[in-house]
Amino acid sequence: MAESRRVQGNDAAACFTGVLICQVDSAALTGEGPVRILNANPTTTPPTGCTPLDLAAYAPGQSFTDPVTGVCCRHAEGPALCCAGPPFCS
């Protein structure tokens, strides 16, 4: 699942924008963590006033490949997110 984060609406105070990529575990019950955010920058410490969620979004040029399915997603310029399955991910 992908979500566009922009500095507007519920994200008006967000420090950064980009695309959040989430993994949904359909076997998990509601309230038991069925949705997990895949952090684009897990080792980066957010600046003062920002949260780890602000830095979790994928910026243009960053990509993610699911190790199980091989599906890859790349954040293109603007709000575009391009996803493809093998063998198109390289």
CSV table of N, CA and C in Angstrom, one decimal:
chain,number,residue,atom,x,y,z
A,1,MET,N,0.9,-1.1,0.0
A,1,MET,CA,0.0,0.0,0.0
A,1,MET,C,0.9,1.2,0.0
A,2,ALA,N,0.5,2.3,-0.7
A,2,ALA,CA,1.3,3.5,-0.8
A,2,ALA,C,0.5,4.7,-0.5
A,3,GLU,N,1.1,5.7,0.2
A,3,GLU,CA,0.4,6.9,0.6
A,3,GLU,C,1.2,8.1,0.3
A,4,SER,N,0.7,9.0,-0.4
A,4,SER,CA,1.4,10.3,-0.7
A,4,SER,C,1.3,11.2,0.5
A,5,ARG,N,2.5,11.6,1.0
A,5,ARG,CA,2.5,12.5,2.1
A,5,ARG,C,2.9,13.9,1.6
A,6,ARG,N,2.1,14.9,1.8
A,6,ARG,CA,2.3,16.3,1.4
A,6,ARG,C,2.1,17.2,2.6
A,7,VAL,N,2.6,18.3,2.6
A,7,VAL,CA,2.4,19.3,3.7
A,7,VAL,C,1.1,20.0,3.5
A,8,GLN,N,0.0,19.2,3.8
A,8,GLN,CA,-1.3,19.8,3.7
A,8,GLN,C,-2.3,18.8,4.5
A,9,GLY,N,-3.4,19.3,4.8
A,9,GLY,CA,-4.4,18.5,5.5
A,9,GLY,C,-3.9,17.9,6.8
A,10,ASN,N,-4.1,16.6,7.0
A,10,ASN,CA,-3.6,15.9,8.2
A,10,ASN,C,-2.1,15.9,8.4
A,11,ASP,N,-1.3,16.2,7.3
A,11,ASP,CA,0.1,16.2,7.3
A,11,ASP,C,0.6,17.6,7.2
A,12,ALA,N,-0.2,18.6,7.6
A,12,ALA,CA,0.2,20.0,7.5
A,12,ALA,C,1.5,20.3,8.2
A,13,ALA,N,1.8,19.6,9.3
A,13,ALA,CA,3.0,19.9,10.1
A,13,ALA,C,4.1,18.9,9.8
A,14,ALA,N,4.0,18.1,8.7
A,14,ALA,CA,5.1,17.2,8.4
A,14,ALA,C,6.3,17.9,7.9
A,15,CYS,N,7.5,17.4,8.3
A,15,CYS,CA,8.7,18.1,8.0
A,15,CYS,C,9.2,17.7,6.6
A,16,PHE,N,8.8,16.6,6.1
A,16,PHE,CA,9.2,16.1,4.8
A,16,PHE,C,8.0,15.5,4.0
A,17,THR,N,8.1,15.5,2.7
A,17,THR,CA,7.1,14.9,1.9
A,17,THR,C,7.7,13.7,1.2
A,18,GLY,N,6.8,12.9,0.6
A,18,GLY,CA,7.2,11.8,-0.2
A,18,GLY,C,6.1,10.7,-0.2
A,19,VAL,N,6.5,9.5,-0.4
A,19,VAL,CA,5.6,8.4,-0.5
A,19,VAL,C,5.9,7.4,0.6
A,20,LEU,N,4.9,7.1,1.5
A,20,LEU,CA,5.0,6.1,2.5
A,20,LEU,C,4.6,4.8,1.8
A,21,ILE,N,5.4,3.8,2.1
A,21,ILE,CA,5.1,2.4,1.6
A,21,ILE,C,4.8,1.6,2.8
A,22,CYS,N,3.6,1.0,2.8
A,22,CYS,CA,3.2,0.2,4.0
A,22,CYS,C,3.0,-1.3,3.6
A,23,GLN,N,3.2,-2.2,4.5
A,23,GLN,CA,3.0,-3.6,4.3
A,23,GLN,C,1.8,-4.0,5.1
A,24,VAL,N,0.9,-4.7,4.5
A,24,VAL,CA,-0.4,-5.1,5.2
A,24,VAL,C,-0.3,-6.6,5.4
A,25,ASP,N,-0.5,-7.0,6.7
A,25,ASP,CA,-0.5,-8.4,7.0
A,25,ASP,C,-2.0,-8.8,7.2
A,26,SER,N,-2.6,-9.4,6.2
A,26,SER,CA,-4.0,-9.7,6.2
A,26,SER,C,-4.4,-10.7,7.2
A,27,ALA,N,-3.4,-11.5,7.7
A,27,ALA,CA,-3.6,-12.5,8.7
A,27,ALA,C,-3.7,-11.9,10.1
A,28,ALA,N,-3.2,-10.7,10.3
A,28,ALA,CA,-3.2,-10.0,11.6
A,28,ALA,C,-4.6,-9.4,11.9
A,29,LEU,N,-5.0,-9.5,13.1
A,29,LEU,CA,-6.3,-8.9,13.5
A,29,LEU,C,-6.2,-7.4,13.7
A,30,THR,N,-7.3,-6.7,13.5
A,30,THR,CA,-7.3,-5.3,13.7
A,30,THR,C,-6.9,-5.0,15.2
A,31,GLY,N,-6.0,-4.0,15.3
A,31,GLY,CA,-5.5,-3.7,16.7
A,31,GLY,C,-4.2,-4.5,17.0
A,32,GLU,N,-3.8,-5.5,16.2
A,32,GLU,CA,-2.6,-6.3,16.4
A,32,GLU,C,-1.5,-6.0,15.4
A,33,GLY,N,-1.6,-4.8,14.8
A,33,GLY,CA,-0.5,-4.3,14.0
A,33,GLY,C,-0.6,-4.9,12.5
A,34,PRO,N,-1.7,-4.8,11.9
A,34,PRO,CA,-1.8,-5.4,10.5
A,34,PRO,C,-1.1,-4.5,9.5
A,35,VAL,N,-0.9,-3.2,9.8
A,35,VAL,CA,-0.2,-2.3,8.8
A,35,VAL,C,1.1,-1.9,9.4
A,36,ARG,N,2.2,-2.1,8.6
A,36,ARG,CA,3.6,-1.7,9.1
A,36,ARG,C,4.2,-0.8,8.1
A,37,ILE,N,4.7,0.4,8.5
A,37,ILE,CA,5.3,1.3,7.6
A,37,ILE,C,6.8,0.8,7.3
A,38,LEU,N,7.1,0.8,6.0
A,38,LEU,CA,8.5,0.4,5.6
A,38,LEU,C,9.3,1.7,5.5
A,39,ASN,N,10.1,2.0,6.5
A,39,ASN,CA,10.9,3.2,6.6
A,39,ASN,C,12.0,3.4,5.6
A,40,ALA,N,11.9,4.4,4.8
A,40,ALA,CA,12.9,4.7,3.7
A,40,ALA,C,14.2,5.1,4.3
A,41,ASN,N,14.3,5.6,5.5
A,41,ASN,CA,15.5,6.1,6.2
A,41,ASN,C,15.6,5.6,7.6
A,42,PRO,N,15.7,4.3,7.8
A,42,PRO,CA,15.6,3.8,9.2
A,42,PRO,C,16.7,4.2,10.1
A,43,THR,N,17.8,4.5,9.6
A,43,THR,CA,19.0,4.9,10.5
A,43,THR,C,19.2,6.4,10.7
A,44,THR,N,18.3,7.2,10.1
A,44,THR,CA,18.4,8.6,10.2
A,44,THR,C,17.6,9.1,11.4
A,45,THR,N,18.3,10.0,12.1
A,45,THR,CA,17.6,10.6,13.3
A,45,THR,C,16.9,11.9,12.8
A,46,PRO,N,15.6,12.0,13.1
A,46,PRO,CA,14.9,13.2,12.7
A,46,PRO,C,15.4,14.5,13.4
A,47,PRO,N,15.4,15.6,12.6
A,47,PRO,CA,15.8,16.8,13.2
A,47,PRO,C,14.7,17.2,14.3
A,48,THR,N,15.1,18.1,15.2
A,48,THR,CA,14.3,18.6,16.3
A,48,THR,C,12.9,19.1,15.7
A,49,GLY,N,11.8,18.7,16.3
A,49,GLY,CA,10.5,19.0,15.8
A,49,GLY,C,9.9,18.1,14.8
A,50,CYS,N,10.7,17.1,14.3
A,50,CYS,CA,10.2,16.2,13.4
A,50,CYS,C,10.1,14.8,14.0
A,51,THR,N,9.3,13.9,13.4
A,51,THR,CA,9.1,12.6,13.9
A,51,THR,C,9.7,11.5,13.0
A,52,PRO,N,10.0,10.3,13.5
A,52,PRO,CA,10.5,9.3,12.6
A,52,PRO,C,9.6,9.0,11.4
A,53,LEU,N,8.2,9.2,11.5
A,53,LEU,CA,7.3,9.1,10.4
A,53,LEU,C,7.6,10.1,9.3
A,54,ASP,N,8.0,11.3,9.7
A,54,ASP,CA,8.3,12.3,8.7
A,54,ASP,C,9.4,11.8,7.8
A,55,LEU,N,10.4,11.1,8.3
A,55,LEU,CA,11.5,10.6,7.5
A,55,LEU,C,11.3,9.3,6.9
A,56,ALA,N,10.2,8.6,7.2
A,56,ALA,CA,9.9,7.3,6.6
A,56,ALA,C,9.5,7.3,5.1
A,57,ALA,N,9.1,8.5,4.6
A,57,ALA,CA,8.6,8.6,3.3
A,57,ALA,C,9.8,8.5,2.3
A,58,TYR,N,9.5,7.8,1.2
A,58,TYR,CA,10.5,7.7,0.1
A,58,TYR,C,10.5,8.9,-0.7
A,59,ALA,N,11.7,9.5,-0.9
A,59,ALA,CA,11.8,10.7,-1.7
A,59,ALA,C,12.1,10.3,-3.2
A,60,PRO,N,11.9,11.3,-4.1
A,60,PRO,CA,12.2,11.0,-5.5
A,60,PRO,C,13.6,10.4,-5.7
A,61,GLY,N,13.7,9.3,-6.4
A,61,GLY,CA,14.9,8.6,-6.7
A,61,GLY,C,15.1,7.4,-5.8
A,62,GLN,N,14.4,7.3,-4.6
A,62,GLN,CA,14.5,6.2,-3.7
A,62,GLN,C,13.6,5.0,-4.2
A,63,SER,N,14.0,3.8,-3.9
A,63,SER,CA,13.2,2.7,-4.3
A,63,SER,C,13.1,1.6,-3.2
A,64,PHE,N,12.2,0.7,-3.3
A,64,PHE,CA,11.9,-0.4,-2.4
A,64,PHE,C,11.6,-1.6,-3.2
A,65,THR,N,12.2,-2.7,-2.8
A,65,THR,CA,11.9,-4.0,-3.4
A,65,THR,C,11.5,-5.0,-2.3
A,66,ASP,N,10.3,-5.5,-2.5
A,66,ASP,CA,9.8,-6.5,-1.5
A,66,ASP,C,10.6,-7.8,-1.7
A,67,PRO,N,11.2,-8.2,-0.6
A,67,PRO,CA,12.1,-9.4,-0.7
A,67,PRO,C,11.3,-10.7,-0.9
A,68,VAL,N,10.0,-10.7,-0.6
A,68,VAL,CA,9.2,-11.9,-0.8
A,68,VAL,C,8.7,-12.0,-2.2
A,69,THR,N,8.1,-11.0,-2.7
A,69,THR,CA,7.4,-11.0,-4.0
A,69,THR,C,8.3,-10.5,-5.1
A,70,GLY,N,9.3,-9.8,-4.8
A,70,GLY,CA,10.2,-9.2,-5.9
A,70,GLY,C,9.6,-7.9,-6.5
A,71,VAL,N,8.4,-7.5,-6.1
A,71,VAL,CA,7.8,-6.3,-6.6
A,71,VAL,C,8.7,-5.1,-6.1
A,72,CYS,N,9.0,-4.2,-7.1
A,72,CYS,CA,9.7,-3.0,-6.7
A,72,CYS,C,8.9,-1.8,-7.0
A,73,CYS,N,9.2,-0.7,-6.2
A,73,CYS,CA,8.5,0.6,-6.4
A,73,CYS,C,9.6,1.6,-6.3
A,74,ARG,N,9.6,2.6,-7.2
A,74,ARG,CA,10.5,3.7,-7.3
A,74,ARG,C,9.7,5.0,-7.3
A,75,HIS,N,10.1,5.9,-6.4
A,75,HIS,CA,9.5,7.2,-6.4
A,75,HIS,C,10.1,8.0,-7.5
A,76,ALA,N,9.3,8.3,-8.5
A,76,ALA,CA,9.7,9.1,-9.6
A,76,ALA,C,9.6,10.6,-9.2
A,77,GLU,N,9.9,11.5,-10.1
A,77,GLU,CA,9.7,12.9,-9.8
A,77,GLU,C,8.2,13.3,-9.5
A,78,GLY,N,8.0,14.3,-8.7
A,78,GLY,CA,6.7,14.7,-8.3
A,78,GLY,C,6.0,13.6,-7.4
A,79,PRO,N,4.7,13.4,-7.4
A,79,PRO,CA,4.1,12.4,-6.6
A,79,PRO,C,4.0,11.0,-7.2
A,80,ALA,N,4.6,10.8,-8.3
A,80,ALA,CA,4.5,9.5,-9.0
A,80,ALA,C,5.3,8.4,-8.3
A,81,LEU,N,4.7,7.3,-8.3
A,81,LEU,CA,5.3,6.1,-7.7
A,81,LEU,C,5.1,5.0,-8.8
A,82,CYS,N,6.2,4.5,-9.3
A,82,CYS,CA,6.2,3.4,-10.3
A,82,CYS,C,6.5,2.1,-9.7
A,83,CYS,N,5.6,1.1,-9.9
A,83,CYS,CA,5.8,-0.2,-9.3
A,83,CYS,C,5.7,-1.2,-10.4
A,84,ALA,N,6.5,-2.3,-10.3
A,84,ALA,CA,6.6,-3.4,-11.3
A,84,ALA,C,7.0,-4.7,-10.6
A,85,GLY,N,6.7,-5.8,-11.2
A,85,GLY,CA,7.1,-7.0,-10.7
A,85,GLY,C,8.3,-7.6,-11.6
A,86,PRO,N,8.9,-8.6,-11.1
A,86,PRO,CA,10.0,-9.2,-11.8
A,86,PRO,C,9.6,-9.6,-13.2
A,87,PRO,N,10.3,-9.5,-14.3
A,87,PRO,CA,11.8,-9.2,-14.3
A,87,PRO,C,12.0,-7.7,-14.6
A,88,PHE,N,11.0,-6.8,-14.4
A,88,PHE,CA,11.2,-5.4,-14.7
A,88,PHE,C,11.9,-4.6,-13.7
A,89,CYS,N,12.2,-5.2,-12.5
A,89,CYS,CA,12.9,-4.5,-11.5
A,89,CYS,C,14.4,-4.7,-11.6
A,90,SER,N,15.1,-3.6,-11.9
A,90,SER,CA,16.5,-3.8,-11.9
A,90,SER,C,17.2,-2.5,-11.5
